[in-house]
Structure formats: structure tokens, C-alpha cells
XYZ file of C-alpha atoms in Angstrom:
621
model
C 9.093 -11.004 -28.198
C 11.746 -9.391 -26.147
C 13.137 -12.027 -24.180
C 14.816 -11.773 -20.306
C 18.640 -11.212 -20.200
C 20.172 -13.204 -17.177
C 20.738 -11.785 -13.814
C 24.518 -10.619 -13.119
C 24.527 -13.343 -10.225
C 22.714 -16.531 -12.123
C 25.129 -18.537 -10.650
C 24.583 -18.291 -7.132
C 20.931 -17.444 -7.846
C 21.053 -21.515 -9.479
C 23.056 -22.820 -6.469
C 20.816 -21.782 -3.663
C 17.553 -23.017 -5.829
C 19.398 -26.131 -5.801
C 20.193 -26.686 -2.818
C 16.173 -25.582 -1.497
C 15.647 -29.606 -3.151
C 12.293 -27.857 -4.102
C 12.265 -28.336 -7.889
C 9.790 -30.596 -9.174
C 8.013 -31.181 -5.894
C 4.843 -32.096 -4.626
C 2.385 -29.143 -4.264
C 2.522 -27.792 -0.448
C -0.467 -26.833 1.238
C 1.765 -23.906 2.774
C 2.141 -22.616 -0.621
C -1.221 -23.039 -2.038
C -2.901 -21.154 0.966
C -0.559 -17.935 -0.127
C -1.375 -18.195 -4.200
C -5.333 -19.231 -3.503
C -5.139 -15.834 -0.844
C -3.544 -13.822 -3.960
C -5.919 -14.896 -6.649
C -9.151 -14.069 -3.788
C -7.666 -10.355 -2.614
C -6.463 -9.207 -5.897
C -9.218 -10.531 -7.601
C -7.698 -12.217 -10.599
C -8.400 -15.595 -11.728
C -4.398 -16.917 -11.829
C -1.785 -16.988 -9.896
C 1.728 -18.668 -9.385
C 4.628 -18.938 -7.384
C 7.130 -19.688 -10.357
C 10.624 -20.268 -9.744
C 13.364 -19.345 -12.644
C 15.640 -22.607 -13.161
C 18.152 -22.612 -15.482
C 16.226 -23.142 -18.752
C 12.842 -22.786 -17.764
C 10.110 -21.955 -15.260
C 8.485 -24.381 -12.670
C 5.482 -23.723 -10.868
C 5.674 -24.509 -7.487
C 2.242 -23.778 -6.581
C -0.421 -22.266 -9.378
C -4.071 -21.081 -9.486
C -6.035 -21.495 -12.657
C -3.170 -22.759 -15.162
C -2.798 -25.973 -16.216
C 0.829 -26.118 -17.207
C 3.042 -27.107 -14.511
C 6.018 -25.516 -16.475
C 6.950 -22.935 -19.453
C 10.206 -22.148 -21.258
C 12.326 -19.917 -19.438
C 12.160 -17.054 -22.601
C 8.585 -17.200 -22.203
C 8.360 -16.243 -18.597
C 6.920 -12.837 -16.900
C 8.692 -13.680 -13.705
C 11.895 -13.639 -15.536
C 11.671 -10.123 -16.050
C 10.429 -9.600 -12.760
C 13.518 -11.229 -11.194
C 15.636 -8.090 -12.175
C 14.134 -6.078 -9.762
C 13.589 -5.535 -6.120
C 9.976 -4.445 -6.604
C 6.728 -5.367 -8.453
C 6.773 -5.765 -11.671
C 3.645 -5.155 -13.579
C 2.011 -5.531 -17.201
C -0.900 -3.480 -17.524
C -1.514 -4.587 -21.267
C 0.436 -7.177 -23.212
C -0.925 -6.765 -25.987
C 0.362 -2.912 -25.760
C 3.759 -4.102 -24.486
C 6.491 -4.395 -27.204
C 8.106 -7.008 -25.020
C 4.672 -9.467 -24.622
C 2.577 -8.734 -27.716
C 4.062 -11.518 -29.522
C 4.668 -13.711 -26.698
C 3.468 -17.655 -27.074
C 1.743 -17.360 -23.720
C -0.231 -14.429 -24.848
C -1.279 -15.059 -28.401
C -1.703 -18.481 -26.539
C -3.125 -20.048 -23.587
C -3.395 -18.985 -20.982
C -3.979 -15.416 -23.305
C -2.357 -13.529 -20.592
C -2.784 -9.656 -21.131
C -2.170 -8.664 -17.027
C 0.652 -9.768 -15.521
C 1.994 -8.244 -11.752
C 4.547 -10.269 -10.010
C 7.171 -9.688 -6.926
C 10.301 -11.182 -6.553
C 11.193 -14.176 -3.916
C 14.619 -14.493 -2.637
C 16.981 -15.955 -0.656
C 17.896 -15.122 2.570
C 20.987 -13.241 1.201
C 18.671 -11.058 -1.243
C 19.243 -13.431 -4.561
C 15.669 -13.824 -6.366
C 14.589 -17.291 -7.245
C 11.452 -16.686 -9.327
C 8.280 -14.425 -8.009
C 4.598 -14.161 -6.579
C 2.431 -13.714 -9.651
C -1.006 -12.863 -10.423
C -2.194 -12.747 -13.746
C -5.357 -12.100 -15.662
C -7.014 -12.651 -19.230
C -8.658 -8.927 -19.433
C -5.925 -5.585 -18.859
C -6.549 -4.327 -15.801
C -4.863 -1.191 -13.095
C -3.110 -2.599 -10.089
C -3.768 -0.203 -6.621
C -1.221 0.899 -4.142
C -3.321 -1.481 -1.770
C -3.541 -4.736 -3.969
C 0.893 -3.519 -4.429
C 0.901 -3.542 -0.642
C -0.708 -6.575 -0.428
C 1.002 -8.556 -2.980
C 4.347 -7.814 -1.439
C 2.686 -9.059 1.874
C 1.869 -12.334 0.432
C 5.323 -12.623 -1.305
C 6.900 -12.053 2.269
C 5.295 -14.673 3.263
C 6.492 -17.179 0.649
C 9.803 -15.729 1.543
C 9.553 -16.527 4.841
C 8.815 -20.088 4.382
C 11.734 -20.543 1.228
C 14.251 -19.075 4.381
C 13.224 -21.484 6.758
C 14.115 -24.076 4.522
C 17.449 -22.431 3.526
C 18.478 -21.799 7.348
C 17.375 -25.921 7.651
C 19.721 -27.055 4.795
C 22.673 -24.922 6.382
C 21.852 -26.593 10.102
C 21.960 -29.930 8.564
C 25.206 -29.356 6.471
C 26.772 -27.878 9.765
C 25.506 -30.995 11.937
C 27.261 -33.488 10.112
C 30.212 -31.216 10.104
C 29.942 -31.245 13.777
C 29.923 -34.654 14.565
C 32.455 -35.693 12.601
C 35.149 -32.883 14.614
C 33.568 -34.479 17.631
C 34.770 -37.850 16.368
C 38.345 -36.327 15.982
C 41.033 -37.124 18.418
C 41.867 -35.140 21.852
C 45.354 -33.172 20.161
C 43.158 -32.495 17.255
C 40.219 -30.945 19.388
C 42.544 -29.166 21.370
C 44.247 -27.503 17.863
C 40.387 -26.424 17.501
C 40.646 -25.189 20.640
C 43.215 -22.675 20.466
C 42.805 -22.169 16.721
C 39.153 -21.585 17.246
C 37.404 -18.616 15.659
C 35.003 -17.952 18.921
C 36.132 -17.956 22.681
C 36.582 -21.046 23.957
C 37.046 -21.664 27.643
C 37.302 -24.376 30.492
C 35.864 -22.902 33.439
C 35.963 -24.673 37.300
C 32.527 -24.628 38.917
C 33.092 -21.604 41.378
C 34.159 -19.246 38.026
C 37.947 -19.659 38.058
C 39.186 -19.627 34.627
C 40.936 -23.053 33.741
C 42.231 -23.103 30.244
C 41.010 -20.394 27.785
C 42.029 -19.634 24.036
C 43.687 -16.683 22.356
C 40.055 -15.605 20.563
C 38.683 -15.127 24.674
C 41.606 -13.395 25.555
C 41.394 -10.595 22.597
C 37.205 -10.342 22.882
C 37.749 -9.599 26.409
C 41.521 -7.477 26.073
C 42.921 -9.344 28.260
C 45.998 -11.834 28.371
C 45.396 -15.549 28.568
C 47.646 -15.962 31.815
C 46.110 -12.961 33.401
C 42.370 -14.638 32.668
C 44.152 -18.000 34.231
C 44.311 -15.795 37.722
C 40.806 -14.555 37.464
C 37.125 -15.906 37.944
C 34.141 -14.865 34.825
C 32.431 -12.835 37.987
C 35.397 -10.524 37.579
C 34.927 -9.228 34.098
C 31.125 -9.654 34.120
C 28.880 -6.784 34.226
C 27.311 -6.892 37.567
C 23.795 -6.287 36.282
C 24.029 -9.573 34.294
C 25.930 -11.650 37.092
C 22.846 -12.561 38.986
C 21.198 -14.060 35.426
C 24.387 -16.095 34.945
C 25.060 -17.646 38.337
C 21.319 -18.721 38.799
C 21.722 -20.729 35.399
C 25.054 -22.516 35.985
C 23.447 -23.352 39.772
C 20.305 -24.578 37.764
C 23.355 -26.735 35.254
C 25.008 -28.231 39.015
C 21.926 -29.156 40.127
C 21.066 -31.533 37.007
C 17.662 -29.372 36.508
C 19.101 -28.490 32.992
C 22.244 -29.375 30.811
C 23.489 -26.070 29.100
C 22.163 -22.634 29.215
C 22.698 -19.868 26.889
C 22.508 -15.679 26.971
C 23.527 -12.542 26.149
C 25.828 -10.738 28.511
C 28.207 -8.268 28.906
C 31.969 -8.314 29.950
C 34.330 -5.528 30.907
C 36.893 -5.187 28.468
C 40.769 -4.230 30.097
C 40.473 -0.740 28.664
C 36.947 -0.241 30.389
C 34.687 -0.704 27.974
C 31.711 -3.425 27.153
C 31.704 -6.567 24.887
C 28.681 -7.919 24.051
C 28.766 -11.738 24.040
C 26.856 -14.808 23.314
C 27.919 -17.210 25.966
C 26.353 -20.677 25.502
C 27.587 -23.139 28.670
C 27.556 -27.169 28.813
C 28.679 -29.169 31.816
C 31.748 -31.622 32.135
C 30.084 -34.544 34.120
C 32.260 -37.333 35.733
C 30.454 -41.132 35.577
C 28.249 -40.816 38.327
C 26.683 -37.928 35.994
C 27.984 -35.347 38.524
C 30.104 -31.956 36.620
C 33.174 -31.515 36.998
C 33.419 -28.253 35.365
C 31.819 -26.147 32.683
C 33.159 -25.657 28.879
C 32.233 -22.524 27.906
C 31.679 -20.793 24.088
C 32.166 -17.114 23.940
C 30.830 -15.105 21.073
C 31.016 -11.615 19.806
C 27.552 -10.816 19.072
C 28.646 -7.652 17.071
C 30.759 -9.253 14.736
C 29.605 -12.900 14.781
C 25.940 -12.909 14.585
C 26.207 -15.176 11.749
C 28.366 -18.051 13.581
C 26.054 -17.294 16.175
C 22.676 -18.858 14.684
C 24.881 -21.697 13.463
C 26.270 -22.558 16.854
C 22.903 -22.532 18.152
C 21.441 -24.606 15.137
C 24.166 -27.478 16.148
C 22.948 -27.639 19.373
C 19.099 -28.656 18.348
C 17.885 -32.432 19.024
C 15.563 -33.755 16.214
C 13.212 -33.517 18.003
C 13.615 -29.874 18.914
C 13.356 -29.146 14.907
C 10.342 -30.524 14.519
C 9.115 -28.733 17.261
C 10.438 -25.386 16.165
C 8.709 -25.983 12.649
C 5.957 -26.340 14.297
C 6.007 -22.876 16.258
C 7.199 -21.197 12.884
C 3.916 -22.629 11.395
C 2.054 -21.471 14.220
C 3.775 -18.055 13.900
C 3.206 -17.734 10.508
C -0.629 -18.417 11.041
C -0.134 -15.617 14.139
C 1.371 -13.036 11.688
C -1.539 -13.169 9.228
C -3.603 -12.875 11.984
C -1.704 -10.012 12.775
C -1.701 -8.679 9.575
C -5.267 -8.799 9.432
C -5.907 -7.024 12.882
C -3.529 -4.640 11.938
C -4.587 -3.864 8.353
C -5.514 -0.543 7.302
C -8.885 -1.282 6.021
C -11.327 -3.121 8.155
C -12.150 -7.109 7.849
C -15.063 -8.350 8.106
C -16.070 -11.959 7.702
C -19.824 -13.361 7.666
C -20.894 -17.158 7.025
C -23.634 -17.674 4.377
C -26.459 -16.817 6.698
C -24.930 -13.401 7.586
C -23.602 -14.033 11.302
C -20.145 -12.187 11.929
C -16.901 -14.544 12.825
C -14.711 -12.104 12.469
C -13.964 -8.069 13.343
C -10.496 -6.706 13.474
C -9.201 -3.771 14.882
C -9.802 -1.569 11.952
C -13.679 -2.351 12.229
C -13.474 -1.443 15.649
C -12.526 2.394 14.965
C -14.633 2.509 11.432
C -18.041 1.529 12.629
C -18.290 1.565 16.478
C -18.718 -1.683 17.300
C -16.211 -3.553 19.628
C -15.149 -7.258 18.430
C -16.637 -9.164 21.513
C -19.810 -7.111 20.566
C -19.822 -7.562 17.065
C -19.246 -11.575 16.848
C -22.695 -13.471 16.858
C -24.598 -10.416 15.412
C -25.802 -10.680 11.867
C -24.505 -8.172 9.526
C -27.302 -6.646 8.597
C -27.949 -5.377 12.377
C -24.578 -3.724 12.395
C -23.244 -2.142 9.187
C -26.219 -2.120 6.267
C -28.264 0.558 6.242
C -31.691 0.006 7.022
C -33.180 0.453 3.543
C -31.020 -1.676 2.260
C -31.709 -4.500 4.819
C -34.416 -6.327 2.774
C -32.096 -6.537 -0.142
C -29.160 -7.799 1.613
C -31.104 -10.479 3.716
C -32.614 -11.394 -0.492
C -29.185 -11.892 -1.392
C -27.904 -14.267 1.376
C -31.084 -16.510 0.771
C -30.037 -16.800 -2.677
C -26.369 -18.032 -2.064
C -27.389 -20.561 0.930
C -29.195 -22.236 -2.057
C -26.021 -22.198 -3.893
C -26.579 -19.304 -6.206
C -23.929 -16.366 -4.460
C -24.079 -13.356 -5.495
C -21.464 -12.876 -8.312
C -22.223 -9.357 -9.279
C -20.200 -8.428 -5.864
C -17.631 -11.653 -4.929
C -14.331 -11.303 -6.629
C -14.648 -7.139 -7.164
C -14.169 -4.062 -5.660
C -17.546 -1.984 -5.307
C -18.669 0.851 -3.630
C -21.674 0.375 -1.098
C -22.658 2.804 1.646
C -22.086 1.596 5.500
C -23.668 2.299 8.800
C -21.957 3.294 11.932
C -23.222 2.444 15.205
C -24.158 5.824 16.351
C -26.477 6.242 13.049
C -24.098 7.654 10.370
C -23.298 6.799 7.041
C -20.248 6.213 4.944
C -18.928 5.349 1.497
C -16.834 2.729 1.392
C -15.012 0.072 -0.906
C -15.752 -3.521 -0.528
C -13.233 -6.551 -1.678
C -15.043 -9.828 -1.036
C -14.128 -12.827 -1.923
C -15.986 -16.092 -0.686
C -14.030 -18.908 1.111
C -14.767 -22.505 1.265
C -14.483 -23.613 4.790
C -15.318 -27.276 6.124
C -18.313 -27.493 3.924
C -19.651 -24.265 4.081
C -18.639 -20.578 2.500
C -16.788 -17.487 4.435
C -17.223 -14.239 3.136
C -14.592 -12.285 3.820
C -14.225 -8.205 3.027
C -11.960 -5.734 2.889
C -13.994 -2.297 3.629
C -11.775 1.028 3.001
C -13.122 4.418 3.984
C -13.371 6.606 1.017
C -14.790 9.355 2.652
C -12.011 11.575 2.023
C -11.589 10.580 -1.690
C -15.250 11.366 -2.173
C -14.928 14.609 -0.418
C -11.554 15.702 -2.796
C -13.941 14.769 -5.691
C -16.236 17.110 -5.149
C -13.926 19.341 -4.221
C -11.675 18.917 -7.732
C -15.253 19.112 -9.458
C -16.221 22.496 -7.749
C -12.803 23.602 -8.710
C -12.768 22.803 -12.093
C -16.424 24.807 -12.653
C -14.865 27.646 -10.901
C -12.772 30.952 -11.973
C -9.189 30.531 -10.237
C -8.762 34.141 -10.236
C -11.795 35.465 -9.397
C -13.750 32.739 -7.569
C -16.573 33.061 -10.598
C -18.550 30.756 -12.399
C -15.726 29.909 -15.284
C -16.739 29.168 -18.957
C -17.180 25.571 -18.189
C -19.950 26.409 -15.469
C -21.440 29.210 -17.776
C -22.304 26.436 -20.256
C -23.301 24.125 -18.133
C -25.717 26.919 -16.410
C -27.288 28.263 -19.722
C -29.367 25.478 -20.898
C -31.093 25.214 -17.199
C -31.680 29.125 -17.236
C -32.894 28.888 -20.765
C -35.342 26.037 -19.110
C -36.386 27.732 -16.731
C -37.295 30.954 -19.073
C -39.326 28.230 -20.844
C -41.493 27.135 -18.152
C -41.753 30.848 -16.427
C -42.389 32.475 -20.450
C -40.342 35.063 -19.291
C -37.302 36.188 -21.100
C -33.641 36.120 -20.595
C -30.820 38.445 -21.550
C -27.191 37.397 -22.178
C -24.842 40.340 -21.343
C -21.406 40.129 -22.788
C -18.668 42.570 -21.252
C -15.251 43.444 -22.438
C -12.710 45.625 -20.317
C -11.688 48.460 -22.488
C -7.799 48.968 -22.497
C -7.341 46.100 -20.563
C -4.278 45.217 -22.635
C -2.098 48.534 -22.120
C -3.306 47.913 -17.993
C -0.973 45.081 -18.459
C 1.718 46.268 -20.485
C 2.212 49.113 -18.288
C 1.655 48.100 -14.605
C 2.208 44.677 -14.588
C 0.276 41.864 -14.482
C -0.092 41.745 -11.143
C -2.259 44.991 -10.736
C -3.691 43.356 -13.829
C -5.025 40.272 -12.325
C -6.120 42.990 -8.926
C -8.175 45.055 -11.578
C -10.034 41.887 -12.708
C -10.583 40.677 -9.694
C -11.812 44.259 -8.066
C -13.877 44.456 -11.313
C -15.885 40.862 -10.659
C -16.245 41.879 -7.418
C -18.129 45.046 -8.498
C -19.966 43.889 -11.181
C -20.821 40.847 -8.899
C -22.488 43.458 -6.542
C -24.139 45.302 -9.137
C -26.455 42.651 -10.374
C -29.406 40.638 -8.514
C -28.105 37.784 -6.479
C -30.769 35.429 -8.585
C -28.491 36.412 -11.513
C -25.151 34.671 -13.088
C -22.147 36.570 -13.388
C -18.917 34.385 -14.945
C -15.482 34.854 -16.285
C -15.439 33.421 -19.627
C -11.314 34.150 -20.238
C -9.104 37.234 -20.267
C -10.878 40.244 -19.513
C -14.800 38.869 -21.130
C -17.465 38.532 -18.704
C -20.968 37.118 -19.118
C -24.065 38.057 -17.123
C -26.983 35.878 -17.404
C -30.172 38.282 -16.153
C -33.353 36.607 -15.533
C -36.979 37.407 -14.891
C -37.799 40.210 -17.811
C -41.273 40.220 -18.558
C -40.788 41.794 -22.211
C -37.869 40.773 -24.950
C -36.534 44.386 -24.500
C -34.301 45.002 -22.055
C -34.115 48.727 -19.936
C -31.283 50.915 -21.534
C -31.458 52.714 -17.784
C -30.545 49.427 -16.443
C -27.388 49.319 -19.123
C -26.426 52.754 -18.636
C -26.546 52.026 -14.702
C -24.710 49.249 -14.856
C -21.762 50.945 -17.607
C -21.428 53.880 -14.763
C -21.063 51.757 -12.132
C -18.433 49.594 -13.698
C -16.727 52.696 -15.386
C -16.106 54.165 -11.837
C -12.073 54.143 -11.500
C -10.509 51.345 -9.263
C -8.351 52.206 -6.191
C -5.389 49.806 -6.594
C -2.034 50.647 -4.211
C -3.366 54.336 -3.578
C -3.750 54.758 -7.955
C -7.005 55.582 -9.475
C -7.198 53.318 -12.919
C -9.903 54.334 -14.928
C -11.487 51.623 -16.346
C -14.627 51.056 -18.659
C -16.319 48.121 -20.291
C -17.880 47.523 -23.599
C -21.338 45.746 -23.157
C -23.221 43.659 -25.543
C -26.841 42.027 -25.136
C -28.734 39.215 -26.004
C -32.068 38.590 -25.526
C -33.591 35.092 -25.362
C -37.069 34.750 -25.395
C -39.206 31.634 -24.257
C -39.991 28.743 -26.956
C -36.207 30.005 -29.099
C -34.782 27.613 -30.782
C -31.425 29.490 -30.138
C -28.298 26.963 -28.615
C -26.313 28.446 -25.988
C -23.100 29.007 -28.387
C -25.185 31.051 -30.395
C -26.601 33.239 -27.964
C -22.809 33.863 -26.589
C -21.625 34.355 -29.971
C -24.154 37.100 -30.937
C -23.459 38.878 -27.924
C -20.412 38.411 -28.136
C -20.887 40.225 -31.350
C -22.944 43.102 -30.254
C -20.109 43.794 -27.944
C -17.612 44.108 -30.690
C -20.191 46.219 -32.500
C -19.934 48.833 -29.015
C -16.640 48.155 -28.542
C -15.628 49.654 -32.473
C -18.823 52.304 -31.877
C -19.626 54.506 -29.479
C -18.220 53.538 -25.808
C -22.148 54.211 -24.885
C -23.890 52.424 -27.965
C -26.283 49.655 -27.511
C -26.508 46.364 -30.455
C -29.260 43.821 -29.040
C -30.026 41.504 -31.035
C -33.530 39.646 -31.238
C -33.580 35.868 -30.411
């Protein structure tokens, strides 16, 4: 067992894991959602979200194992740390690194293992996304896509928590300099890292710090002489004013934006501005204090400042929205998904159609909802079936030939036409009932590049003629169909004659035009009903059906030599060119296999070929 060397930046990596407080945890419903989703669309029956502490690994959330933990020098995911991308094990038991490994010889007898790393918000990875399975197994470019998905959605949820722990550790730093006396906030002041300004409540600059004065290029007394509607951008003025008027009024406290100001030597400065009001005792302000940030180089102190400024209650509130976003972005991920979703309830009624099922099958979402599956996308002789199969899971027998795999069915459009396309399903409890959701993916084009590869590979790249492959294929059916008709067959073998000194001296190029110039003429100098192919080189095979006697014409031969001795016209040359010919005959009821028809006329060609150019061998079947 080849066990994981420790990442360059462990340290850190261990101090951010840390500070999460997430080790040895309660399980989180947040969690469990992502590693139940992963275990459903990849179809595997494990998965984990495993983080890499210092000696070990924990499982933070896990489908199908029952350890909650495993030694660190055991762990998949701490390979998968080292990288920025999936990691995958097709085979452990083929992997030099996993053969001997304790949790494959072992249980959980892991031989598939694909995980992707979860980090930090400053890119350090804390453990991974895994699924895992008992059987080797291929891992698609969509189930990749998809498992990075999830795992950016774990990371979302591990930053959230890291941003928290920063806003908490910068709150109690806050209210302790708050605590601090009035010569030591005004050393903050001056010393202060942002702008800082006291501003009057018609825009005249009261007291501002050296950080203002450089973000905005000018000097501190020259600010003292001027009002903030001086150096604002006048498109943004109007945005500003109505928000300190809304902060005099009492309607609101602070206010915060973007904005620009005109630096002294002309040009912009974007800032953050975030503005609080001064009030006296009868709760009326006296003036505004004002925080001035450089967006472009303080983004960072920008998200903290903010942080500091959040009530309890606004935290909880904002955890709520994230929640609610989160639950919006795999909504969105769904509608926007490159294969259509589809989801039925056990008695086949659609609940849900996204965008991609729209533009597949024809049917709008408002249209599709309420219908029953089987009146929209299954073909009608497969209706009965379908309808079979739903009636077996409502009485709790689904069908497991098809939940939990990727198959190939055939689809129907709305405007009558059919499809092939893959199917993921995977079946969801839902508040006492079961959701079938599917994945559907178009493989129309895949099918169509099949065929296309398979006509290719039966076909003569040179000459566009039945190749050897096709020729054998071909010969048993003619031989067949000799059978059945009792009339006989003959297999003609051809050889170009000086084929090889064509070559040597006019290139190959004129070569390949000679054979190509020479299919095409023997092409047109046989019946359409027969078979003409290039078996390799310059050999050529004509299969000529339909003779009514074993014997075949020597006219026909001799016609055919003169027509295929007639010199080619290549780049204004005459090459004279002839062609030994050898024949088989096969005759109805032969016990004859097609390599031994080829080979004898392969051999009465030879037998020409070291004859007479005009001699005939044909052998009897």
C-alpha cells in the first residue's frame, strides 16, 4: 500500500479545519442532502464527505459505511487532497497504490473510488466529496461535471462558516476598540488603514485622516475647505444625498454604497463609503462619521467592515437567505442543466419539467405539470408496459432493473417523433411517498457517429469500396442466397500487374489515382447486383451472382480483362495497366468456407499471374 505524502501547506490546511469547530460533529441535514444526491445521480451505493485531520479521516456526513472514521494512511481522499481536480480509482485491485489497502481487502471492499477536493475559502483542501463503489466501474464527463457540482456546494456551505468564524473574531475585536478611550480612538483615527472622516450635515468636511486624503489626492487642509459634493461624481451625488436625507430624517441609521470620487489629478476612485449618524440626546444628528474604502485594493477589509456592522439578529437572517439561496441555485442548476429533468410520483403524474425538457420534447412546463408521463414522452407501444410497471412499484415492488442505472429507452416528442435517449433515475423518498426523478440526455448524435464509425470501418478509405472486412462479412449471405436460388456464384480475384514499379516510379500519389480510377472502372464494368471490394494493396475481389451453370463465360473474362487493360489517363499520361484474374466458382449445397474460396482464387490468380497474362485457372467448388 502506497500511502499519501502530506500536502506542502498541512499546516494551515490543520488550522483552518480547526477553527471550522466541525470535527466530530453531529451529522447536518445540509450535508446529508449533498452525499444522499451523490450516491442517487452517480449511482453508487457510498458516499462521504471525509475531512483529512491530522492523523486520520472523519466523516462528516456518509452514505452506506458504517465507520464514522479510518486511519489517515488508509484514506482515498488523502490522495485526492493533492489535487485541484477529481481524483478517480477505476480498479483497486489493479492500482499498485490500493491493491493491498485494509479498506479494500476489507470492508467496505472498495474497488471504485472518485472523489473532489473541498477547500477553504483561500483554496487549502480539507478532505473531499467521495463516491465509492464495491464493483470497478468508468466515471462520465457528466457524472465528473456533476460531482464537482455537488462538491461546490459543500464548499459553499464550509465558506459560510469560515466567513462566520472571521465576523465573530472581528466583533469582539471591535467592541473592545470601542471600549478604548477618546485619545486612543482618535490615534485609530489618524493611524487608520481606511478613510476616516467627520463630516457636518450639509457635506463640509470636518476632520478627516491622512488614508482620505491620499485615496482621494488631495491634502487634508485642502479637504477641510471643501464639501464631499465637490469631489463626488455627479452621476452618484443624487444616490448619496437622498440616503444621508433618509439618515436626518431618523427613517434609517447608516447607509452604505459604492461611489466614485474625483481624484486631484482627474481621475476616479472607486470607494466603499459606509455612513452612521452623530446624534445629540434628544436622538437628533449632529453630524455624520464617515468610512471611506478603496474598493480596488481593500475588498477584503471591505466584507469585514460590513460583517461588524451585522446585529444578531441580522445573521440569522442572512443564514437564512443563504439557505434559501442555496435551495435557489440547485433549482437553478436543475433548470439550467444540460440534460432534461423530469420528475413523476409513483402513479406517473409529472411535478417537475425544466428548461431542458422544454426544448427536447415540445412540451412547455405549465403544460407538462399534471399530465401523466405516459401521455407525453413514452411511445405509444410502450404505454401498456410502462403503466405495468408503475402498478407494480405503488405496491411497493419498483422497478429495480431501471432505478439507480443509466439505460437507453426511446422518447416521444410532442409533434410525433422519436428519440434515443439515456435515462438516470433514481427514486426519492418524499413525505411518505416516492419521486422519481431522471436525467434524460439526447444521444441522437452519438447514435448517428456510430453508425457512421461502423459504415466507415466496412468501407475502403481510398476507394470508397466494400474493404476486406465487408467482403467477409458479405460472402456468407451471398453464399446463402446461392443456396436458396441453386444458382451458382463465382469469386473473381484480381491483381494489378506492375503495380509495384507504378509506384516506384511516379509516386505514390498517381499510385493511389490509378487504384482509385481502376475501382471506378471495374466498378462500372460489372452488374450493379454484383460486389466489387478492395481486399489490400492492389487485390480486388468481385463477387458475381446469378450463373445458372458452375462454368463461368470466358467471353465475359476476356471482356472484362480488355476493359480493365485499357490505359488510364492520369495528368495528361497514358499508364498502361493490366490485371491478372483468377476465378472461383461456388456452387449451391458446397461445403466450401469463405477463406477457402478467397484463397483458391486467390491461387488461380497467381497461377495467371506466373502464366499467360490471358490464361484462365478455375477451380471447381
Amino acid at each position: 500500500m502506497q500511502a499519501p505524502r502530506a500536502p506542502l501547506d498541512e499546516d494551515a490546511r490543520l488550522a483552518v479545519l480547526d477553527s471550522l469547530n466541525i470535527l466530530d460533529t453531529d451529522a447536518e441535514e445540509v450535508f446529508d442532502r449533498i452525499t444522499r444526491l451523490a450516491s442517487r445521480l452517480l449511482g453508487t451505493p457510498m458516499s462521504a464527505l471525509s475531512l483529512i485531520d491530522r492523523d486520520r479521516q472523519w466523516f462528516k456526513s456518509r452514505v452506506g459505511l458504517d465507520a464514522t472514521e479510518t486511519p489517515r494512511d488508509w484514506a482515498f481522499c488523502s490522495h485526492a487532497i493533492h489535487g485541484q481536480h477529481e481524483f478517480v480509482v477505476h480498479d483497486a485491485h489493479a492500482d499498485p497504490r490500493f491493491h493491498d489497502n485494509p479498506l479494500v481487502t476489507g470492508a467496505p471492499y472498495i474497488r471504485f473510488y472518485a472523489g473532489v477536493p473541498v477547500t477553504s475559502s483561500s483554496g487549502l483542501a480539507l478532505g473531499s466529496l467521495c463516491v465509492l463503489d464495491t464493483e470497478p466501474r468508468e466515471l462520465t464527463d457528466e457524472d465528473r461535471a456533476m460531482l464537482r457540482d455537488l462538491a461546490a456546494l459543500v464548499n459553499r456551505e464550509l465558506h459560510l462558516r469560515e466567513t462566520l468564524h472571521h465576523a465573530r473574531h472581528s466583533s469582539r475585536t471591535t467592541r473592545a476598540a470601542l471600549a478604548r478611550t477618546e485619545a486612543r480612538f482618535r490615534g485609530v483615527f489618524e493611524q487608520a488603514a481606511v478613510g476616516m472622516a467627520v463630516v457636518a450635515l450639509d457635506g463640509r468636511w470636518l476632520q478627516v485622516n491622512q488614508t482620505l486624503a491620499d485615496i482621494v489626492g488631495y491634502p487634508a487642509s485642502q479637504l477641510l475647505e471643501m464639501t464631499f459634493q465637490d469631489i463626488t461624481v455627479p452621476e452618484d451625488l443624487e444616490t448619496d444625498l437622498a440616503l444621508a436625507a433618509r439618515v436626518c430624517k431618523g427613517e434609517q441609521s447608516t447607509y452604505s454604497l459604492e461611489k466614485r470620487y474625483m481624484h486631484a489629478e482627474g481621475h476616479v476612485v472607486w470607494v466603499n463609503l459606509s455612513v452612521s449618524a452623530a446624534l445629540d440626546d434628544q436622538g437628533r444628528p449632529t453630524h455624520f462619521i464617515a468610512v471611506i474604502e478603496d474598493i480596488q485594493a481593500r475588498k477584503a477589509a471591505e466584507l469585514a467592515l460590513q460583517a461588524l456592522r451585522q446585529t444578531l439578529e441580522d445573521k440569522v437572517a442572512e443564514r437564512t437567505r443563504a439557505l434559501h439561496a442555496r435551495e435557489s441555485q440547485m433549482r437553478a442548476v436543475l433548470e439550467h442543466a444540460n440534460d432534461a429533468y423530469i420528475c413523476i410520483d409513483e402513479h406517473g403524474v409529472i411535478c417537475e419539467w425544466n428548461r431542458k425538457a422544454e426544448q427536447l420534447f415540445g412540451w412547455r412546463r405549465d403544460e407538462a405539470l399534471g399530465l401523466r408521463i405516459d401521455e407525453t414522452i413514452v411511445p405509444h407501444e410502450l404505454r401498456s408496459a410502462h403503466r405495468g410497471s408503475l402498478a407494480r412499484t405503488s405496491l411497493g415492488a419498483p422497478d429495480s432493473g431501471r432505478v439507480n442505472r443509466r439505460v437507453e429507452l426511446t422518447a416521444l416528442t410532442r409533434d410525433g417523433r422519436t428519440l434515443p435517449v439515456e435515462v438516470s433515475l433514481g427514486a426519492v423518498p418524499c413525505d411518505g411517498r416516492t419521486l422519481y426523478c431522471a436525467f434524460l440526455h439526447d444521444i441522437s448524435e452519438r447514435k448517428a457517429m456510430l453508425r457512421t464509425l461502423e459504415e466507415q470501418a466496412l468501407r475502403d478509405p481510398l476507394t470508397g469500396l466494400p474493404n476486406r472486412r465487408e467482403l467477409i462479412s458479405e460472402m456468407p449471405k451471398a453464399m446463402a442466397r446461392a443456396d436458396r436460388s441453386e444458382h451458382h456464384m463465382a469469386v473473381i480475384f484480381l491483381d494489378l500487374d506492375g503495380f509495384k514499379q507504378i509506384n516506384d516510379t511516379l509516386g505514390h500519389e498517381v499510385g493511389d489515382r490509378v487504384l482509385c480510377t481502376f475501382a471506378n472502372r471495374l466498378q462500372s464494368s460489372v452488374r450493379e447486383t454484383d460486389t466489387v471490394a478492395r481486399l489490400a494493396g492492389d487485390e480486388f475481389v468481385v463477387l458475381f451472382e446469378g450463373l445458372y451453370t458452375p462454368v463461368i463465360d470466358e467471353e465475359l473474362i476476356t471482356l472484362l480483362d480488355e476493359r480493365l487493360s485499357a490505359p488510364l489517363e492520369i495528368d495528361g499520361h497514358d499508364i498502361p495497366v493490366s490485371a491478372s484474374i483468377g476465378v472461383q466458382i461456388y456452387s449451391p449445397g458446397s461445403t466450401s468456407s469463405v477463406e477457402e474460396l478467397l484463397d483458391r482464387a486467390d491461387k488461380a490468380m497467381y497461377e495467371v499471374k506466373h502464366a499467360a497474362r490471358d490464361a484462365l485457372r478455375k477451380l471447381a467448388a
